[in-house]
Amino acid sequence: EKGEYRHFMQKEIHEQVRSLTDTLAGRVDFDEGRIHLDTLNLTAEKARKIEKIIVTACGTAAHAGMVGKVLIERIAKIPVEVDIASEFRYRDPLVNPNTVVLAISQSGETADTLAAMEEARKKGAMLWSIVNAIGSQAMRLADGCISMQVGPEIGVASTKAFTAPLVDLYMLAVLLGDLRGELSATERKRLVADLSLIPDLAGKCLDREEEVKKVAYALKDTHNALYLGRGINMPIAYEGALKLKEISYIHAEAYPAGEMKHGPIALVDKNMPVIAITPRDPWYDKMISQVEQVKARGGIVVVVATDGDEKARELADYVLWIPETPWLLSPVITVIPLQILAYHIATLRGLDVDQPRNLAKSVTVE
Ligand code: M6R
C-alpha cells in the first residue's frame, strides 16, 4: 500500500534508503573489504577467462548497464558493451564462450531481454542476470544471478529498481577486479568502504524534496527539456530524460554533453531548459564549460551539483544539490533529484504518474 504517499512512485523513491541498505546486506564484508555475490557462481578461474561483457537490457535497465560499463572497465579492466536487447537479438552478435552476456531486468519477464538471453545461450556465452522479480524467467535462464533485493516495484516509472542495479554492478566490478588481480588491497578496501556511505547519502537527497519541488514548479509548463551528462553520469542524463518523458509527457532529450556543438546546441534558446549533471567527478571541468556555453546562448540552466560548489551556484538558474559522493558511486545519488523532479512536474500537471498513458510495467510482448 501507498501509506503516507500519494503515489507508488513517490513511495518507491523514498524507499531507496531501505532498498540500498538491503542491496548491500549479506554481500559486503566491510571488515575484510570484500564482496560476496554467491548466486553468481563465479570462481577466480571463470573470472580470468572473461574476454568481454555484453550488457543487454531495455529502458531504465539499459541505462544502469551504461553506468556498469564505466564501472567494470575502470575497476575490473574488462571491455564492456551495452546493447539494447531488441537490437542484440537481431544483429547476429559476436559472442563466444569467453563472453559474458549480462541481462538486467526489474521484472525478469521483458520479452526482448529474454530473447536476447536465449540468443546468447545459443551462441554459447556465459549468461548472467541482475533481476528483481524472484523466480522470473531472467533469473531462471541465467547461469548466475544477482537479485536486486528491493521488493516489488509498482510504479511504472522505475526508480528503486534503477539505483539497486547500479550498486550491484559496482559490487560486481569490485569482485571481478579482485578475482582477476586488478586491485591492490588498499584500492579494494577503499572501494568497498565507500559502499557504506550510499544509503545515508540517498537519504540526504530525499530530505531535499521540497527544494526540488520548487524547481519542478518553475519547469512544469515547459514543452521541451535537454539533459546533459558526461562519463559515468552521461547515462543519468538519459535516465533523467526518460523519467520526465514517460510520466509528464514533456519532450525530453539526453545527450553526452560533448555532442552539443555537433548539433543539439542549435536547440538552445531562452525557452529551453537544460538540465546538466555536474557532480565532482573526473568530467566536472568539461561539464562546467559546456554549461557556460548553454548559458551564453540564453538557456535556462538547472544543474545537479555537489554541496558547496560555488561555481555551479553562480552559473545556474536552479541547483539540485547533492551531498559529496565518491565519484564511482555518484550516479546512484545524482539520479535521485531527477526522479523527484520528474515526479513533481508530472503531478503538478495533474497526471497519474503510476499509470502513464500507453505504458505497461512489464513489456512481455515484442
Ligand atoms: O522489467 P525490465 O527492467 O526489463 O523493464 C525494462 C523497461 O521496460 C523499463 O525499465 C522501462 O523503461 C521503465 N518504465 C522505465 O521507467
Short mmCIF file of C-alpha atoms in Angstrom, two decimals, residues 78 158 248:
data_model
loop_
_atom_site.label_atom_id
_atom_site.label_comp_id
_atom_site.label_asym_id
_atom_site.label_seq_id
_atom_site.Cartn_x
_atom_site.Cartn_y
_atom_site.Cartn_z
CA ILE A 78 37.25 -5.93 -18.81
CA SER A 158 11.33 2.57 -12.41
CA SER A 248 4.92 14.10 -17.69
#
